[in-house]
Tab-separated table of C-alpha atoms in Angstrom:
chain	number	residue	atom	x	y	z
A	1283	MET	CA	-89.186	-91.949	148.762
A	1284	MET	CA	-86.410	-89.773	150.130
A	1285	ASN	CA	-87.150	-86.073	149.510
A	1286	LEU	CA	-84.413	-83.565	148.777
A	1287	THR	CA	-84.159	-80.502	150.969
A	1288	LYS	CA	-85.085	-77.022	149.834
A	1289	GLU	CA	-81.382	-76.188	149.726
A	1290	ASN	CA	-80.757	-79.171	147.437
A	1291	ILE	CA	-83.532	-78.060	145.066
A	1292	GLN	CA	-82.210	-74.514	145.082
A	1293	PHE	CA	-78.704	-75.810	144.300
A	1294	ILE	CA	-80.028	-77.680	141.245
A	1295	ASP	CA	-81.904	-74.589	140.064
A	1296	THR	CA	-78.851	-72.346	140.457
A	1297	TYR	CA	-76.674	-74.845	138.614
A	1298	LEU	CA	-79.073	-75.029	135.675
A	1299	GLU	CA	-79.455	-71.248	135.548
A	1300	GLN	CA	-75.671	-70.859	135.428
A	1301	SER	CA	-75.686	-73.463	132.644
A	1302	ASP	CA	-77.676	-70.960	130.560
A	1303	VAL	CA	-81.154	-72.427	131.090
A	1304	LYS	CA	-82.751	-68.981	131.288
A	1305	HIS	CA	-86.454	-69.777	130.858
A	1306	ILE	CA	-87.933	-70.393	134.276
A	1307	ASP	CA	-90.632	-72.819	133.124
A	1308	ILE	CA	-88.126	-75.067	131.335
A	1309	ARG	CA	-85.733	-74.802	134.271
A	1310	MET	CA	-88.391	-75.823	136.770
A	1311	GLU	CA	-89.329	-78.829	134.630
A	1312	MET	CA	-85.639	-79.782	134.557
A	1313	VAL	CA	-85.300	-79.254	138.303
A	1314	ASP	CA	-88.217	-81.630	138.913
A	1315	HIS	CA	-86.689	-84.181	136.553
A	1316	VAL	CA	-83.168	-84.017	138.025
A	1317	ALA	CA	-84.452	-84.046	141.626
A	1318	SER	CA	-86.555	-87.149	140.926
A	1319	GLU	CA	-83.594	-88.951	139.345
A	1320	ILE	CA	-81.327	-88.146	142.294
A	1321	GLU	CA	-83.994	-89.267	144.774
A	1322	ASN	CA	-84.330	-92.541	142.860
A	1323	ARG	CA	-80.571	-93.125	143.081
A	1324	ILE	CA	-80.536	-92.456	146.815
A	1325	ASP	CA	-83.548	-94.739	147.341
A	1326	ALA	CA	-81.759	-97.421	145.312
A	1327	GLY	CA	-78.939	-97.450	147.872
A	1328	ASP	CA	-76.548	-94.621	147.021
A	1329	THR	CA	-75.593	-93.393	150.515
A	1330	ARG	CA	-73.274	-90.593	149.450
A	1331	ASP	CA	-73.938	-86.942	150.131
A	1332	PHE	CA	-76.369	-85.156	147.755
A	1333	TYR	CA	-73.582	-83.151	146.149
A	1334	TYR	CA	-71.687	-86.235	144.969
A	1335	VAL	CA	-74.809	-87.978	143.672
A	1336	PHE	CA	-75.778	-84.791	141.824
A	1337	LYS	CA	-72.249	-84.343	140.436
A	1338	ASP	CA	-72.170	-87.880	139.019
A	1339	TYR	CA	-75.655	-87.547	137.552
A	1340	MET	CA	-74.812	-84.293	135.793
A	1341	LEU	CA	-71.535	-85.718	134.464
A	1342	GLU	CA	-73.592	-88.461	132.823
A	1343	HIS	CA	-76.620	-86.463	131.684
A	1344	LYS	CA	-75.784	-82.734	131.503
A	1345	SER	CA	-75.144	-82.734	127.757
A	1346	PHE	CA	-78.345	-84.652	127.110
A	1347	LEU	CA	-80.396	-82.308	129.287
A	1348	LEU	CA	-79.047	-79.119	127.758
A	1349	GLU	CA	-78.916	-80.292	124.154
A	1350	ASN	CA	-82.281	-81.990	124.225
A	1351	ASN	CA	-84.290	-79.450	126.170
A	1352	THR	CA	-86.835	-79.380	123.325
A	1353	ARG	CA	-88.620	-82.141	125.241
A	1354	PHE	CA	-89.073	-79.813	128.198
A	1355	LEU	CA	-90.041	-77.011	125.826
A	1356	ARG	CA	-92.727	-79.229	124.263
A	1357	GLN	CA	-94.034	-80.109	127.708
A	1358	THR	CA	-94.488	-76.490	128.762
A	1359	THR	CA	-95.909	-75.442	125.385
A	1360	LYS	CA	-98.350	-78.364	125.352
A	1361	LYS	CA	-99.441	-77.590	128.889
A	1362	LEU	CA	-100.137	-73.929	128.108
A	1363	SER	CA	-101.804	-74.791	124.785
A	1364	ASN	CA	-104.192	-77.152	126.544
A	1365	GLN	CA	-104.947	-74.537	129.187
A	1366	LEU	CA	-105.515	-71.925	126.480
A	1367	LEU	CA	-107.991	-74.139	124.590
A	1368	LYS	CA	-109.734	-75.153	127.804
A	1369	SER	CA	-110.136	-71.512	128.821
A	1370	PHE	CA	-111.298	-70.483	125.352
A	1371	PHE	CA	-113.975	-73.192	125.195
A	1372	SER	CA	-115.466	-72.339	128.572
A	1373	ILE	CA	-118.801	-70.884	129.613
A	1374	LYS	CA	-117.130	-67.621	130.647
A	1375	SER	CA	-115.495	-67.259	127.236
A	1376	PHE	CA	-118.726	-68.007	125.366
A	1377	THR	CA	-120.488	-65.439	127.533
A	1378	LEU	CA	-117.764	-62.915	126.748
A	1379	LEU	CA	-118.039	-63.804	123.052
A	1380	ALA	CA	-121.788	-63.165	123.109
A	1381	VAL	CA	-121.305	-59.801	124.827
A	1382	PHE	CA	-118.608	-58.715	122.367
A	1383	THR	CA	-120.724	-59.830	119.415
A	1384	ALA	CA	-123.710	-57.824	120.649
A	1385	ILE	CA	-121.631	-54.700	121.284
A	1386	ILE	CA	-119.836	-54.870	117.930
A	1387	TYR	CA	-123.026	-55.617	116.016
A	1388	PHE	CA	-124.745	-52.682	117.739
A	1389	GLY	CA	-121.799	-50.436	116.854
A	1390	PHE	CA	-121.887	-51.391	113.167
A	1391	ASN	CA	-125.623	-50.689	112.992
A	1392	ASN	CA	-125.529	-47.351	114.792
A	1393	TYR	CA	-122.229	-45.770	113.812
A	1394	ASP	CA	-120.210	-45.294	110.653
A	1395	SER	CA	-119.202	-48.836	109.708
A	1396	GLU	CA	-115.781	-47.884	108.322
A	1397	LEU	CA	-114.934	-45.881	111.448
A	1398	MET	CA	-116.174	-48.728	113.639
A	1399	LYS	CA	-114.016	-51.216	111.752
A	1400	ASN	CA	-110.909	-49.062	112.143
A	1401	VAL	CA	-111.531	-48.544	115.875
A	1402	LEU	CA	-111.932	-52.287	116.396
A	1403	LEU	CA	-108.810	-53.151	114.413
A	1404	ILE	CA	-106.710	-50.565	116.264
A	1405	SER	CA	-108.043	-51.899	119.579
A	1406	MET	CA	-107.083	-55.457	118.588
A	1407	ILE	CA	-103.571	-54.411	117.614
A	1408	PHE	CA	-103.175	-52.504	120.882
A	1409	LEU	CA	-104.316	-55.514	122.933
A	1410	ILE	CA	-101.766	-57.676	121.107
A	1411	ILE	CA	-98.787	-55.320	121.221
A	1412	ALA	CA	-99.239	-53.778	124.693
A	1413	PRO	CA	-98.851	-57.048	126.698
A	1414	ALA	CA	-95.754	-57.986	124.670
A	1415	ILE	CA	-94.184	-54.592	125.405
A	1416	CYS	CA	-95.070	-54.899	129.114
A	1417	TYR	CA	-93.612	-58.422	129.236
A	1418	PHE	CA	-90.252	-57.486	127.748
A	1419	PHE	CA	-90.154	-54.238	129.765
A	1420	ALA	CA	-90.640	-56.280	132.951
A	1421	LEU	CA	-87.802	-58.600	131.915
A	1422	LYS	CA	-85.421	-55.683	131.455
A	1423	LYS	CA	-86.595	-53.368	134.236
A	1424	PHE	CA	-87.279	-55.851	137.030
A	1425	ASN	CA	-85.007	-58.684	135.881
A	1426	TYR	CA	-87.904	-61.147	135.806
A	1427	ASN	CA	-87.417	-64.675	134.542
A	1428	ARG	CA	-88.378	-65.491	130.965
A	1429	PHE	CA	-91.194	-67.913	130.167
A	1430	SER	CA	-90.574	-70.039	127.104
A	1431	GLY	CA	-94.145	-71.343	126.973
A	1432	ILE	CA	-95.649	-67.866	126.875
A	1433	GLU	CA	-93.108	-66.710	124.308
A	1434	ARG	CA	-93.762	-69.793	122.167
A	1435	LEU	CA	-97.507	-69.242	122.319
A	1436	GLY	CA	-96.851	-65.761	121.008
A	1437	PHE	CA	-96.999	-67.212	117.502
A	1438	PHE	CA	-100.790	-67.174	117.964
A	1439	PHE	CA	-100.554	-63.398	118.217
A	1440	SER	CA	-98.431	-63.264	115.057
A	1441	PHE	CA	-101.172	-65.202	113.317
A	1442	LEU	CA	-103.787	-62.798	114.682
A	1443	LEU	CA	-101.861	-59.800	113.367
A	1444	GLN	CA	-101.884	-61.345	109.898
A	1445	PHE	CA	-105.570	-62.151	110.280
A	1446	ILE	CA	-106.322	-58.575	111.338
A	1447	ASN	CA	-104.494	-57.327	108.252
A	1448	ILE	CA	-106.680	-59.568	106.082
A	1449	VAL	CA	-109.798	-58.286	107.840
A	1450	ASN	CA	-108.650	-54.718	107.242
A	1451	ILE	CA	-108.213	-55.378	103.524
A	1452	THR	CA	-111.372	-57.401	102.911
A	1453	GLY	CA	-113.586	-56.091	105.683
A	1454	ALA	CA	-114.745	-53.012	103.794
A	1455	ASN	CA	-116.780	-55.119	101.368
A	1456	PHE	CA	-118.340	-57.192	104.154
A	1457	ILE	CA	-119.491	-54.324	106.340
A	1458	LYS	CA	-121.216	-52.665	103.377
A	1459	ASN	CA	-123.514	-55.675	103.142
A	1460	GLN	CA	-126.079	-55.783	105.960
A	1461	ASN	CA	-126.330	-59.565	105.673
A	1462	HIS	CA	-122.645	-59.937	106.521
A	1463	LEU	CA	-122.586	-57.660	109.570
A	1464	LEU	CA	-123.465	-60.421	112.025
A	1465	ILE	CA	-120.752	-62.725	110.642
A	1466	THR	CA	-118.210	-59.894	110.764
A	1467	SER	CA	-119.240	-59.089	114.342
A	1468	ILE	CA	-118.838	-62.720	115.424
A	1469	VAL	CA	-115.414	-63.015	113.793
A	1470	MET	CA	-114.159	-59.841	115.450
A	1471	ALA	CA	-115.672	-60.894	118.764
A	1472	LEU	CA	-113.830	-64.212	118.498
A	1473	VAL	CA	-110.540	-62.375	118.047
A	1474	PHE	CA	-111.185	-60.103	121.046
A	1475	THR	CA	-112.192	-63.079	123.190
A	1476	PHE	CA	-109.122	-65.081	122.217
A	1477	ILE	CA	-106.812	-62.146	122.938
A	1478	LEU	CA	-108.295	-61.566	126.404
A	1479	VAL	CA	-108.219	-65.284	127.239
A	1480	PHE	CA	-104.560	-65.418	126.204
A	1481	ILE	CA	-103.671	-62.336	128.276
A	1482	ARG	CA	-105.457	-63.754	131.336
A	1483	LEU	CA	-103.703	-67.112	130.965
A	1484	SER	CA	-100.323	-65.391	130.568
A	1485	VAL	CA	-100.839	-63.347	133.737
A	1486	LEU	CA	-102.008	-66.379	135.741
A	1487	THR	CA	-99.092	-68.465	134.454
A	1488	PHE	CA	-96.637	-65.699	135.276
A	1489	LYS	CA	-98.005	-65.434	138.831
A	1490	ASP	CA	-98.027	-69.218	139.274
A	1491	TYR	CA	-94.392	-69.670	138.245
A	1492	LYS	CA	-93.349	-66.634	140.274
A	1493	TYR	CA	-95.094	-68.111	143.353
A	1494	ARG	CA	-93.546	-71.550	142.798
A	1495	TYR	CA	-90.123	-70.035	142.211
A	1496	ASN	CA	-90.323	-67.913	145.363
A	1497	ASN	CA	-91.228	-71.029	147.352
A	1498	LEU	CA	-88.363	-72.879	145.710
A	1499	CYS	CA	-85.895	-70.233	146.756
């Protein structure tokens, strides 16, 4: 198969960015798709220069690509969701879960349970809010590209905030009962583990797309 040059790929990326495709992960999926279609046309016998093949393709498909980019959004979200679940159900995550459970359970048994609960809840909220603030600060300060997949997966954090609120309301009754301390510790450890797995995946994804984008350009 005929491969497009780096300049050709960069031209497609610039065109899509100027067409208001701002999320880098969606744009890179589109770039791959458009490049493959153009290569197929050239392999099928279109001997014209890349620019003219690209121009004709976009005249035919630009509206479809831009108006139906939910397909690309689903692809990136599905990919990150699968990676998130795979990372969460790993030996490292289960080890981390066990460590968190032990630490939290020890804290409940050796310190004031209400104080311990409040410290844990505040720590959870901080771990959820801080990365979001850093992400949007980086977008504004350093003009980084946006990642739709990461932003879409943020709904998990919205769910966790609601869950934490429920724990805060109902947790007082649980921690007063010694028989429920282990269950409470496991639940809180699960939340901490999920948050850290999500943060790690977000950082790795950010670095991966940044590396791929730098190579593209």
